[in-house]
mmCIF file of C-alpha atoms and ligand atoms in Angstrom:
data_model
loop_
_atom_site.group_PDB
_atom_site.id
_atom_site.type_symbol
_atom_site.label_atom_id
_atom_site.label_comp_id
_atom_site.label_asym_id
_atom_site.label_seq_id
_atom_site.Cartn_x
_atom_site.Cartn_y
_atom_site.Cartn_z
ATOM 1 C CA MET A 1137 -39.809 66.748 178.548
ATOM 2 C CA GLN A 1138 -36.870 65.520 176.473
ATOM 3 C CA ILE A 1139 -34.711 63.004 178.350
ATOM 4 C CA ASN A 1140 -31.406 61.803 176.929
ATOM 5 C CA LYS A 1141 -29.928 59.031 179.091
ATOM 6 C CA ASN A 1142 -26.525 59.216 177.402
ATOM 7 C CA PRO A 1143 -25.972 62.871 176.655
ATOM 8 C CA GLU A 1144 -23.001 63.733 174.482
ATOM 9 C CA LYS A 1145 -20.318 65.766 176.210
ATOM 10 C CA PRO A 1146 -19.445 68.425 173.647
ATOM 11 C CA VAL A 1147 -18.023 70.920 176.136
ATOM 12 C CA GLN A 1148 -15.822 68.251 177.722
ATOM 13 C CA ASN A 1149 -14.278 67.507 174.317
ATOM 14 C CA TRP A 1150 -13.416 71.190 173.860
ATOM 15 C CA ARG A 1151 -12.158 71.415 177.424
ATOM 16 C CA PHE A 1152 -9.872 68.434 176.855
ATOM 17 C CA LEU A 1153 -8.454 70.087 173.714
ATOM 18 C CA SER A 1154 -7.935 73.326 175.624
ATOM 19 C CA GLN A 1155 -6.136 71.499 178.459
ATOM 20 C CA MET A 1156 -3.913 69.698 175.941
ATOM 21 C CA LEU A 1157 -3.108 72.990 174.198
ATOM 22 C CA PHE A 1158 -1.880 74.472 177.488
ATOM 23 C CA VAL A 1159 0.062 71.319 178.390
ATOM 24 C CA PHE A 1160 1.713 71.489 174.959
ATOM 25 C CA LEU A 1161 2.516 75.200 175.394
ATOM 26 C CA SER A 1162 4.000 74.493 178.840
ATOM 27 C CA VAL A 1163 6.205 71.677 177.525
ATOM 28 C CA TRP A 1164 7.303 73.811 174.583
ATOM 29 C CA ILE A 1165 8.145 76.771 176.843
ATOM 30 C CA GLY A 1166 9.886 74.419 179.299
ATOM 31 C CA ILE A 1167 12.122 72.960 176.555
ATOM 32 C CA GLN A 1168 13.032 76.365 175.161
ATOM 33 C CA PHE A 1169 13.767 77.715 178.636
ATOM 34 C CA HIS A 1170 15.914 74.675 179.369
ATOM 35 C CA PHE A 1171 18.118 75.538 176.369
ATOM 36 C CA PHE A 1172 18.246 79.173 177.451
ATOM 37 C CA VAL A 1173 19.521 78.055 180.878
ATOM 38 C CA ARG A 1174 22.046 75.746 179.155
ATOM 39 C CA TRP A 1175 23.307 78.842 177.345
ATOM 40 C CA LEU A 1176 23.631 80.638 180.701
ATOM 41 C CA GLN A 1177 25.419 77.641 182.208
ATOM 42 C CA SER A 1178 27.925 77.653 179.328
ATOM 43 C CA GLY A 1179 28.757 81.287 180.080
ATOM 44 C CA GLY A 1180 27.377 82.269 176.679
ATOM 45 C CA MET A 1181 29.530 79.767 174.746
ATOM 46 C CA ALA A 1182 26.705 77.386 173.715
ATOM 47 C CA PRO A 1183 24.430 78.407 170.805
ATOM 48 C CA TYR A 1184 22.064 81.113 172.006
ATOM 49 C CA VAL A 1185 18.410 80.166 172.478
ATOM 50 C CA SER A 1186 16.142 83.083 173.349
ATOM 51 C CA ARG A 1187 14.264 83.114 176.633
ATOM 52 C CA PRO A 1188 10.571 82.324 176.000
ATOM 53 C CA ALA A 1189 8.424 85.147 177.374
ATOM 54 C CA GLY A 1190 5.664 82.642 178.248
ATOM 55 C CA VAL A 1191 7.824 81.326 181.118
ATOM 56 C CA GLU A 1192 6.642 84.385 183.064
ATOM 57 C CA GLY A 1193 3.254 82.680 183.378
ATOM 58 C CA TYR A 1194 4.964 80.640 186.108
ATOM 59 C CA LEU A 1195 5.778 83.723 188.170
ATOM 60 C CA PRO A 1196 2.387 84.601 189.667
ATOM 61 C CA ILE A 1197 3.782 86.476 192.678
ATOM 62 C CA SER A 1198 6.045 88.670 190.555
ATOM 63 C CA SER A 1199 3.132 89.175 188.133
ATOM 64 C CA LEU A 1200 0.748 90.199 190.920
ATOM 65 C CA MET A 1201 3.361 92.686 192.144
ATOM 66 C CA SER A 1202 3.778 93.933 188.595
ATOM 67 C CA LEU A 1203 0.006 94.359 188.237
ATOM 68 C CA TYR A 1204 -0.212 96.256 191.534
ATOM 69 C CA TYR A 1205 2.738 98.402 190.479
ATOM 70 C CA PHE A 1206 0.937 99.123 187.192
ATOM 71 C CA VAL A 1207 -2.247 100.094 189.088
ATOM 72 C CA LEU A 1208 -0.304 102.458 191.380
ATOM 73 C CA SER A 1209 2.059 103.996 188.841
ATOM 74 C CA GLY A 1210 0.528 103.425 185.395
ATOM 75 C CA ASN A 1211 3.873 101.891 184.312
ATOM 76 C CA ILE A 1212 4.549 98.377 183.059
ATOM 77 C CA HIS A 1213 7.635 97.040 184.774
ATOM 78 C CA PRO A 1214 10.090 95.969 182.040
ATOM 79 C CA PHE A 1215 11.524 92.747 183.574
ATOM 80 C CA HIS A 1216 8.569 90.349 183.194
ATOM 81 C CA PRO A 1217 5.947 92.173 181.096
ATOM 82 C CA ALA A 1218 4.469 88.980 179.586
ATOM 83 C CA GLY A 1219 3.772 87.745 183.134
ATOM 84 C CA LEU A 1220 1.605 90.814 183.733
ATOM 85 C CA PHE A 1221 -0.528 90.147 180.635
ATOM 86 C CA ILE A 1222 -0.783 86.394 181.262
ATOM 87 C CA PHE A 1223 -1.787 87.041 184.864
ATOM 88 C CA THR A 1224 -4.379 89.648 183.819
ATOM 89 C CA GLY A 1225 -5.781 87.209 181.231
ATOM 90 C CA ILE A 1226 -6.136 84.521 183.921
ATOM 91 C CA VAL A 1227 -7.833 86.924 186.347
ATOM 92 C CA GLY A 1228 -10.057 88.146 183.473
ATOM 93 C CA MET A 1229 -11.215 84.581 182.745
ATOM 94 C CA SER A 1230 -12.195 84.182 186.412
ATOM 95 C CA LEU A 1231 -13.938 87.505 186.660
ATOM 96 C CA VAL A 1232 -16.199 86.604 183.744
ATOM 97 C CA PHE A 1233 -16.463 82.800 183.883
ATOM 98 C CA GLY A 1234 -15.616 81.784 187.447
ATOM 99 C CA LYS A 1235 -12.481 79.821 188.248
ATOM 100 C CA SER A 1236 -12.341 78.623 184.635
ATOM 101 C CA PHE A 1237 -8.544 78.864 184.408
ATOM 102 C CA CYS A 1238 -8.272 75.891 186.797
ATOM 103 C CA SER A 1239 -10.275 73.478 184.633
ATOM 104 C CA TRP A 1240 -9.591 74.852 181.149
ATOM 105 C CA ALA A 1241 -5.944 75.903 181.145
ATOM 106 C CA CYS A 1242 -3.872 75.293 184.289
ATOM 107 C CA PRO A 1243 -1.456 72.395 183.623
ATOM 108 C CA ILE A 1244 -1.368 71.567 187.358
ATOM 109 C CA GLY A 1245 -5.190 71.494 187.363
ATOM 110 C CA THR A 1246 -5.100 69.164 184.352
ATOM 111 C CA ILE A 1247 -2.597 66.812 185.988
ATOM 112 C CA SER A 1248 -4.621 66.902 189.198
ATOM 113 C CA GLU A 1249 -7.849 66.114 187.311
ATOM 114 C CA TYR A 1250 -6.385 63.084 185.526
ATOM 115 C CA ILE A 1251 -4.664 61.777 188.659
ATOM 116 C CA GLY A 1252 -8.082 62.032 190.351
ATOM 117 C CA GLU A 1253 -9.766 60.104 187.541
ATOM 118 C CA PHE A 1254 -7.084 57.451 187.739
ATOM 119 C CA GLY A 1255 -7.611 57.279 191.518
ATOM 120 C CA GLU A 1256 -11.358 56.953 191.053
ATOM 121 C CA LYS A 1257 -10.911 53.967 188.681
ATOM 122 C CA LEU A 1258 -8.274 52.396 190.919
ATOM 123 C CA MET A 1259 -10.467 52.657 194.019
ATOM 124 C CA ARG A 1260 -13.467 51.209 192.168
ATOM 125 C CA LYS A 1261 -11.392 48.291 190.926
ATOM 126 C CA LEU A 1262 -9.665 47.532 194.235
ATOM 127 C CA PHE A 1263 -12.260 48.463 196.844
ATOM 128 C CA ASN A 1264 -15.483 48.912 194.888
ATOM 129 C CA ARG A 1265 -15.772 52.508 196.072
ATOM 130 C CA GLY A 1266 -14.787 55.986 194.901
ATOM 131 C CA THR A 1267 -12.020 58.257 196.169
ATOM 132 C CA PHE A 1268 -12.171 59.601 199.723
ATOM 133 C CA ASN A 1269 -13.888 62.826 200.719
ATOM 134 C CA LEU A 1270 -12.654 64.426 203.896
ATOM 135 C CA PRO A 1271 -15.426 64.800 206.485
ATOM 136 C CA LYS A 1272 -16.980 68.280 206.566
ATOM 137 C CA PHE A 1273 -15.371 69.217 209.881
ATOM 138 C CA LEU A 1274 -11.954 68.715 208.214
ATOM 139 C CA ASP A 1275 -12.851 69.746 204.668
ATOM 140 C CA TYR A 1276 -13.916 73.318 205.544
ATOM 141 C CA PRO A 1277 -10.844 74.282 207.589
ATOM 142 C CA MET A 1278 -8.560 72.531 205.082
ATOM 143 C CA ARG A 1279 -10.166 74.489 202.219
ATOM 144 C CA SER A 1280 -9.396 77.716 204.039
ATOM 145 C CA LEU A 1281 -5.670 76.815 204.123
ATOM 146 C CA LYS A 1282 -5.182 78.070 200.575
ATOM 147 C CA TYR A 1283 -6.805 81.384 201.569
ATOM 148 C CA PHE A 1284 -4.380 81.755 204.487
ATOM 149 C CA ILE A 1285 -1.443 81.094 202.163
ATOM 150 C CA PHE A 1286 -2.809 83.627 199.667
ATOM 151 C CA ALA A 1287 -3.533 86.157 202.462
ATOM 152 C CA PHE A 1288 0.133 85.997 203.467
ATOM 153 C CA PHE A 1289 1.261 86.893 199.911
ATOM 154 C CA ALA A 1290 -1.514 89.472 199.482
ATOM 155 C CA TYR A 1291 -0.630 91.218 202.754
ATOM 156 C CA SER A 1292 3.078 91.268 201.860
ATOM 157 C CA ILE A 1293 2.355 92.756 198.420
ATOM 158 C CA PHE A 1294 -0.514 95.146 199.124
ATOM 159 C CA SER A 1295 1.244 96.665 202.129
ATOM 160 C CA MET A 1296 4.089 97.834 199.849
ATOM 161 C CA SER A 1297 4.282 101.381 198.563
ATOM 162 C CA GLU A 1298 4.823 102.144 194.861
ATOM 163 C CA ARG A 1299 8.477 102.908 195.594
ATOM 164 C CA ALA A 1300 9.043 99.684 197.552
ATOM 165 C CA LEU A 1301 7.371 97.675 194.776
ATOM 166 C CA LYS A 1302 9.569 99.255 192.139
ATOM 167 C CA LEU A 1303 12.685 98.667 194.214
ATOM 168 C CA PHE A 1304 11.789 95.005 194.640
ATOM 169 C CA LEU A 1305 10.808 94.465 190.985
ATOM 170 C CA ASP A 1306 14.133 96.019 189.924
ATOM 171 C CA THR A 1307 16.237 93.514 191.881
ATOM 172 C CA PRO A 1308 18.335 90.743 190.304
ATOM 173 C CA TYR A 1309 16.280 88.353 192.470
ATOM 174 C CA ASN A 1310 13.114 89.285 190.560
ATOM 175 C CA LEU A 1311 14.943 89.214 187.228
ATOM 176 C CA MET A 1312 16.271 85.721 187.893
ATOM 177 C CA ALA A 1313 13.068 84.360 189.494
ATOM 178 C CA ASP A 1314 12.351 82.100 186.493
ATOM 179 C CA VAL A 1315 15.908 80.710 186.512
ATOM 180 C CA LYS A 1316 15.647 80.059 190.251
ATOM 181 C CA LEU A 1317 12.344 78.244 189.669
ATOM 182 C CA TYR A 1318 14.027 76.136 186.969
ATOM 183 C CA GLN A 1319 16.823 75.264 189.370
ATOM 184 C CA PHE A 1320 14.358 74.324 192.066
ATOM 185 C CA PHE A 1321 13.060 71.538 189.818
ATOM 186 C CA ALA A 1322 16.348 70.718 188.050
ATOM 187 C CA ASP A 1323 18.234 70.243 191.353
ATOM 188 C CA ILE A 1324 15.264 69.249 193.415
ATOM 189 C CA SER A 1325 16.047 68.603 197.066
ATOM 190 C CA GLU A 1326 15.134 65.374 198.787
ATOM 191 C CA PHE A 1327 12.671 67.233 201.015
ATOM 192 C CA SER A 1328 10.869 68.896 198.059
ATOM 193 C CA LEU A 1329 10.712 65.556 196.260
ATOM 194 C CA ILE A 1330 9.129 63.954 199.322
ATOM 195 C CA VAL A 1331 6.564 66.796 199.581
ATOM 196 C CA ILE A 1332 5.656 66.519 195.860
ATOM 197 C CA SER A 1333 5.395 62.714 196.121
ATOM 198 C CA VAL A 1334 3.111 62.996 199.161
ATOM 199 C CA LEU A 1335 0.887 65.484 197.295
ATOM 200 C CA PHE A 1336 0.823 63.150 194.289
ATOM 201 C CA VAL A 1337 -0.244 60.154 196.382
ATOM 202 C CA LEU A 1338 -2.831 62.222 198.291
ATOM 203 C CA SER A 1339 -4.282 63.424 194.954
ATOM 204 C CA ILE A 1340 -4.895 59.803 193.923
ATOM 205 C CA PHE A 1341 -7.037 59.123 196.973
ATOM 206 C CA ILE A 1342 -8.514 62.583 197.599
ATOM 207 C CA ARG A 1343 -9.461 64.288 194.333
ATOM 208 C CA ASN A 1344 -7.848 67.655 193.578
ATOM 209 C CA PHE A 1345 -5.993 67.650 196.900
ATOM 210 C CA TRP A 1346 -3.556 70.396 195.896
ATOM 211 C CA CYS A 1347 -6.141 72.588 194.124
ATOM 212 C CA ARG A 1348 -8.848 72.179 196.754
ATOM 213 C CA TYR A 1349 -6.736 72.726 199.865
ATOM 214 C CA LEU A 1350 -3.424 74.365 199.107
ATOM 215 C CA CYS A 1351 -3.164 76.306 195.841
ATOM 216 C CA PRO A 1352 -2.964 80.068 196.622
ATOM 217 C CA TYR A 1353 -3.507 80.904 192.938
ATOM 218 C CA GLY A 1354 -6.808 78.985 193.104
ATOM 219 C CA ALA A 1355 -7.705 80.986 196.236
ATOM 220 C CA LEU A 1356 -7.176 84.275 194.405
ATOM 221 C CA LEU A 1357 -9.231 83.085 191.425
ATOM 222 C CA GLY A 1358 -11.887 81.703 193.787
ATOM 223 C CA ILE A 1359 -12.333 85.191 195.288
ATOM 224 C CA PHE A 1360 -12.680 86.754 191.815
ATOM 225 C CA SER A 1361 -15.006 83.967 190.695
ATOM 226 C CA LEU A 1362 -17.584 85.018 193.298
ATOM 227 C CA LEU A 1363 -17.898 88.301 191.362
ATOM 228 C CA SER A 1364 -18.458 86.469 188.070
ATOM 229 C CA PRO A 1365 -21.908 87.098 186.541
ATOM 230 C CA TYR A 1366 -22.040 83.640 184.936
ATOM 231 C CA LYS A 1367 -23.320 80.871 187.214
ATOM 232 C CA ILE A 1368 -24.635 77.371 186.735
ATOM 233 C CA LYS A 1369 -28.446 77.409 187.126
ATOM 234 C CA ARG A 1370 -30.857 74.504 187.625
ATOM 235 C CA ASN A 1371 -34.450 74.597 186.490
ATOM 236 C CA VAL A 1372 -36.207 72.919 189.423
ATOM 237 C CA LYS A 1373 -39.428 72.496 187.416
ATOM 238 C CA THR A 1374 -37.885 70.196 184.809
ATOM 239 C CA CYS A 1375 -35.198 68.576 187.012
ATOM 240 C CA ILE A 1376 -35.910 64.862 187.587
ATOM 241 C CA ASP A 1377 -33.567 64.647 190.619
ATOM 242 C CA CYS A 1378 -31.380 62.005 189.029
ATOM 243 C CA GLY A 1379 -28.268 63.433 190.732
ATOM 244 C CA LEU A 1380 -26.072 62.900 187.644
ATOM 245 C CA CYS A 1381 -24.880 66.516 187.753
ATOM 246 C CA ALA A 1382 -23.602 66.169 191.329
ATOM 247 C CA GLN A 1383 -21.965 62.843 190.464
ATOM 248 C CA ALA A 1384 -20.175 64.462 187.511
ATOM 249 C CA CYS A 1385 -18.915 67.451 189.500
ATOM 250 C CA PRO A 1386 -15.178 67.046 190.236
ATOM 251 C CA GLN A 1387 -15.496 69.674 192.985
ATOM 252 C CA ARG A 1388 -18.192 67.679 194.818
ATOM 253 C CA ILE A 1389 -20.695 70.531 194.612
ATOM 254 C CA LYS A 1390 -24.254 69.398 195.273
ATOM 255 C CA VAL A 1391 -25.537 70.814 192.006
ATOM 256 C CA ASP A 1392 -28.769 68.810 192.299
ATOM 257 C CA LYS A 1393 -29.671 70.522 195.572
ATOM 258 C CA VAL A 1394 -29.337 74.177 194.573
ATOM 259 C CA THR A 1395 -30.928 76.464 192.000
ATOM 260 C CA THR A 1396 -27.770 78.530 191.472
ATOM 261 C CA VAL A 1397 -24.227 77.286 192.003
ATOM 262 C CA VAL A 1398 -22.488 79.981 194.036
ATOM 263 C CA SER A 1399 -19.212 78.411 195.097
ATOM 264 C CA ASP A 1400 -15.579 79.464 195.119
ATOM 265 C CA GLU A 1401 -14.780 75.865 194.138
ATOM 266 C CA CYS A 1402 -16.820 75.854 190.883
ATOM 267 C CA THR A 1403 -14.406 75.914 187.951
ATOM 268 C CA THR A 1404 -17.014 76.318 185.176
ATOM 269 C CA CYS A 1405 -15.875 72.961 183.808
ATOM 270 C CA MET A 1406 -19.459 72.344 182.588
ATOM 271 C CA SER A 1407 -19.235 68.622 183.469
ATOM 272 C CA CYS A 1408 -22.571 68.927 185.288
ATOM 273 C CA VAL A 1409 -24.251 70.619 182.310
ATOM 274 C CA ASP A 1410 -22.905 67.957 179.943
ATOM 275 C CA ALA A 1411 -24.100 65.183 182.276
ATOM 276 C CA CYS A 1412 -27.672 66.429 182.683
ATOM 277 C CA PRO A 1413 -30.036 64.166 180.708
ATOM 278 C CA VAL A 1414 -32.937 66.654 180.586
ATOM 279 C CA ALA A 1415 -32.801 69.352 177.928
ATOM 280 C CA ASP A 1416 -32.626 72.973 179.162
ATOM 281 C CA THR A 1417 -32.510 71.983 182.829
ATOM 282 C CA LEU A 1418 -28.941 72.822 183.736
ATOM 283 C CA PHE A 1419 -27.263 75.771 182.034
ATOM 284 C CA LEU A 1420 -24.901 78.691 182.395
ATOM 285 C CA GLU A 1421 -26.728 81.960 182.947
ATOM 286 C CA ASN A 1422 -25.757 85.559 183.354
ATOM 287 C CA VAL A 1423 -27.393 86.245 186.700
ATOM 288 C CA VAL A 1424 -27.420 89.981 186.012
ATOM 289 C CA THR A 1425 -29.069 89.983 182.556
ATOM 290 C CA LYS A 1426 -30.825 86.596 183.093
ATOM 291 C CA LYS A 1427 -29.599 85.500 179.666
ATOM 292 C CA ARG A 1428 -28.436 81.955 179.095
ATOM 293 C CA PHE A 1429 -24.999 81.382 177.624
ATOM 294 C CA ASN A 1430 -25.033 78.945 174.716
ATOM 295 C CA LYS A 1431 -22.628 76.212 175.810
ATOM 296 C CA LYS A 1432 -21.449 75.807 172.209
ATOM 297 C CA TYR A 1433 -19.496 79.059 172.596
ATOM 298 C CA ILE A 1434 -18.049 78.577 176.082
ATOM 299 C CA ALA A 1435 -14.610 77.358 174.922
ATOM 300 C CA ILE A 1436 -14.147 80.251 172.532
ATOM 301 C CA ALA A 1437 -15.331 82.770 175.132
ATOM 302 C CA ILE A 1438 -13.064 81.535 177.946
ATOM 303 C CA LEU A 1439 -9.973 81.142 175.772
ATOM 304 C CA GLY A 1440 -10.836 84.343 173.897
ATOM 305 C CA ILE A 1441 -10.448 86.422 177.092
ATOM 306 C CA TYR A 1442 -7.060 84.875 177.853
ATOM 307 C CA PHE A 1443 -5.622 85.122 174.343
ATOM 308 C CA ALA A 1444 -7.008 88.655 173.862
ATOM 309 C CA LEU A 1445 -4.878 89.811 176.812
ATOM 310 C CA VAL A 1446 -1.842 87.930 175.480
ATOM 311 C CA LEU A 1447 -2.366 89.569 172.083
ATOM 312 C CA ILE A 1448 -2.641 93.037 173.651
ATOM 313 C CA GLY A 1449 0.700 92.401 175.390
ATOM 314 C CA MET A 1450 2.295 91.279 172.132
ATOM 315 C CA ILE A 1451 1.029 94.019 169.835
ATOM 316 C CA SER A 1452 1.618 96.791 172.359
ATOM 317 C CA GLY A 1453 5.299 95.848 172.500
ATOM 318 C CA HIS A 1454 5.077 94.713 176.144
ATOM 319 C CA TRP A 1455 5.669 91.013 175.716
ATOM 320 C CA HIS A 1456 9.411 90.378 175.721
ATOM 321 C CA SER A 1457 11.557 91.401 178.675
ATOM 322 C CA LYS A 1458 13.472 94.628 178.084
ATOM 323 C CA VAL A 1459 16.516 93.192 179.840
ATOM 324 C CA PRO A 1460 19.288 92.254 177.373
ATOM 325 C CA PRO A 1461 20.515 88.610 177.645
ATOM 326 C CA LYS A 1462 23.991 89.709 178.810
ATOM 327 C CA TYR A 1463 22.419 90.756 182.146
ATOM 328 C CA TYR A 1464 21.124 87.222 182.650
ATOM 329 C CA LEU A 1465 24.659 85.958 181.979
ATOM 330 C CA GLU A 1466 26.076 88.370 184.516
ATOM 331 C CA TYR A 1467 23.584 87.576 187.278
ATOM 332 C CA TYR A 1468 23.548 83.856 186.598
ATOM 333 C CA LYS A 1469 26.995 83.613 188.230
ATOM 334 C CA ASP A 1470 25.432 84.513 191.608
ATOM 335 C CA VAL A 1471 22.032 82.949 191.139
ATOM 336 C CA ARG A 1472 22.553 80.133 193.620
ATOM 337 C CA SER A 1473 23.481 82.447 196.466
ATOM 338 C CA MET A 1474 20.781 85.003 195.589
ATOM 339 C CA GLY A 1475 18.404 85.228 198.559
ATOM 340 C CA HIS A 1476 14.988 86.843 198.779
ATOM 341 C CA PRO A 1477 15.506 90.562 199.499
ATOM 342 C CA THR A 1478 13.699 91.483 202.697
ATOM 343 C CA LYS A 1479 14.147 95.225 203.296
ATOM 344 C CA PRO A 1480 13.799 97.951 200.605
ATOM 345 C CA GLU A 1481 17.108 99.444 201.829
ATOM 346 C CA ASP A 1482 18.843 96.210 200.788
ATOM 347 C CA TYR A 1483 17.399 96.145 197.270
ATOM 348 C CA LYS A 1484 20.048 96.778 194.679
ATOM 349 C CA GLY A 1485 18.383 97.564 191.358
ATOM 350 C CA ILE A 1486 19.744 96.584 187.979
ATOM 351 C CA GLU A 1487 20.833 99.245 185.545
ATOM 352 C CA ILE A 1488 19.603 98.557 182.028
ATOM 353 C CA PRO A 1489 20.145 100.797 179.004
ATOM 354 C CA GLY A 1490 17.533 103.506 178.543
ATOM 355 C CA ARG A 1491 16.275 103.196 182.111
ATOM 356 C CA GLY A 1492 19.102 104.348 184.312
ATOM 357 C CA LYS A 1493 19.805 103.242 187.839
ATOM 358 C CA LYS A 1494 16.816 102.385 189.965
HETATM 359 S S1 SF4 B 2841 -20.726 72.843 189.489
HETATM 360 FE FE1 SF4 B 2841 -20.624 72.133 187.377
HETATM 361 S S2 SF4 B 2841 -19.317 73.648 186.375
HETATM 362 FE FE2 SF4 B 2841 -19.011 73.898 188.580
HETATM 363 S S3 SF4 B 2841 -17.235 72.584 189.051
HETATM 364 FE FE3 SF4 B 2841 -19.083 71.342 189.375
HETATM 365 S S4 SF4 B 2841 -19.364 70.285 187.432
HETATM 366 FE FE4 SF4 B 2841 -17.974 71.954 187.033
HETATM 367 S S1 SF4 B 2842 -30.128 69.088 187.076
HETATM 368 FE FE1 SF4 B 2842 -28.952 67.368 187.934
HETATM 369 S S2 SF4 B 2842 -30.437 66.197 189.113
HETATM 370 FE FE2 SF4 B 2842 -31.620 67.565 187.750
HETATM 371 S S3 SF4 B 2842 -32.006 66.351 185.918
HETATM 372 FE FE3 SF4 B 2842 -30.133 67.473 185.517
HETATM 373 S S4 SF4 B 2842 -28.521 66.050 186.170
HETATM 374 FE FE4 SF4 B 2842 -30.420 65.261 187.047
#
């Protein structure tokens, strides 16, 4: 049996690079979108900066509606088409490799992970102990909170007919959803700032607080991840019960106590596999074909699914919004007073050239 007390962490290096790539893309998109909003604020007088299509990755609800509309009608809604492909890429990653989006790409997941690591070091230095884990009787119901939040959105969306979906997706509210999101952070209210600060502080002392208990996106991906054929497997014959895998797991999964990790919290981060000191003892396996997945190719496989979907959106001509910028200028004037439409009868669709009135 080959034991390596200080195993190298090749997958973690690739995962770090992947996380940094997505942080960089988010910052880049954020800066470009900021200048697009400046152009809107100037009434079109400032130099024009095009709206980055990638911003639609931050509209998961609109994207889920768009995906459901596509399933029902076979049509790609023209307002946020990139969001549909980004969302499908994220769901695709989870269907094949568990909740991998959370640990390989999500910028919030990345921030949460590094806040948690900082908290771990801080707690060790100050109190000679790690971060807190909620007791089981609190942890389980708290973990279900994110499923309740997701169930609310899912019920609202999946109870809509094709017509109602189209009417909603056609509204100025949906068109301006990204601008409204920008304004939420640009003019953040005192209450929202307090909530974000509380979540930040909680994430220092309880690892992944937001992702573990509250993120509805994580809940959706967690459901899909249970269908994923790739699971972490432990060879009980060669395992030396050192517990390093469980210690390395940021999701506190007891990897050393199971033969197959079946958990909606597993993010396929591969930290446990990298930490295992015994060769061929912990690995990723396709539980259907019983074939092991060579961990050297995990980064390329996970990112490959995501970028393949993005590429399909780009080359099929469904990446950039079909709404001309002058419509953004027109609706920007009312964006602050624009409320969430509640009844289909109240939806007032936008007319864009080549599509007619909705
Ligand atoms: S079980 Fe392994 S792959 Fe899953 S979250 Fe824990 S460390 Fe990551
Ligand atoms: S599977 Fe976990 S407990 Fe077993 S040898 Fe590897 S790290 Fe140690």
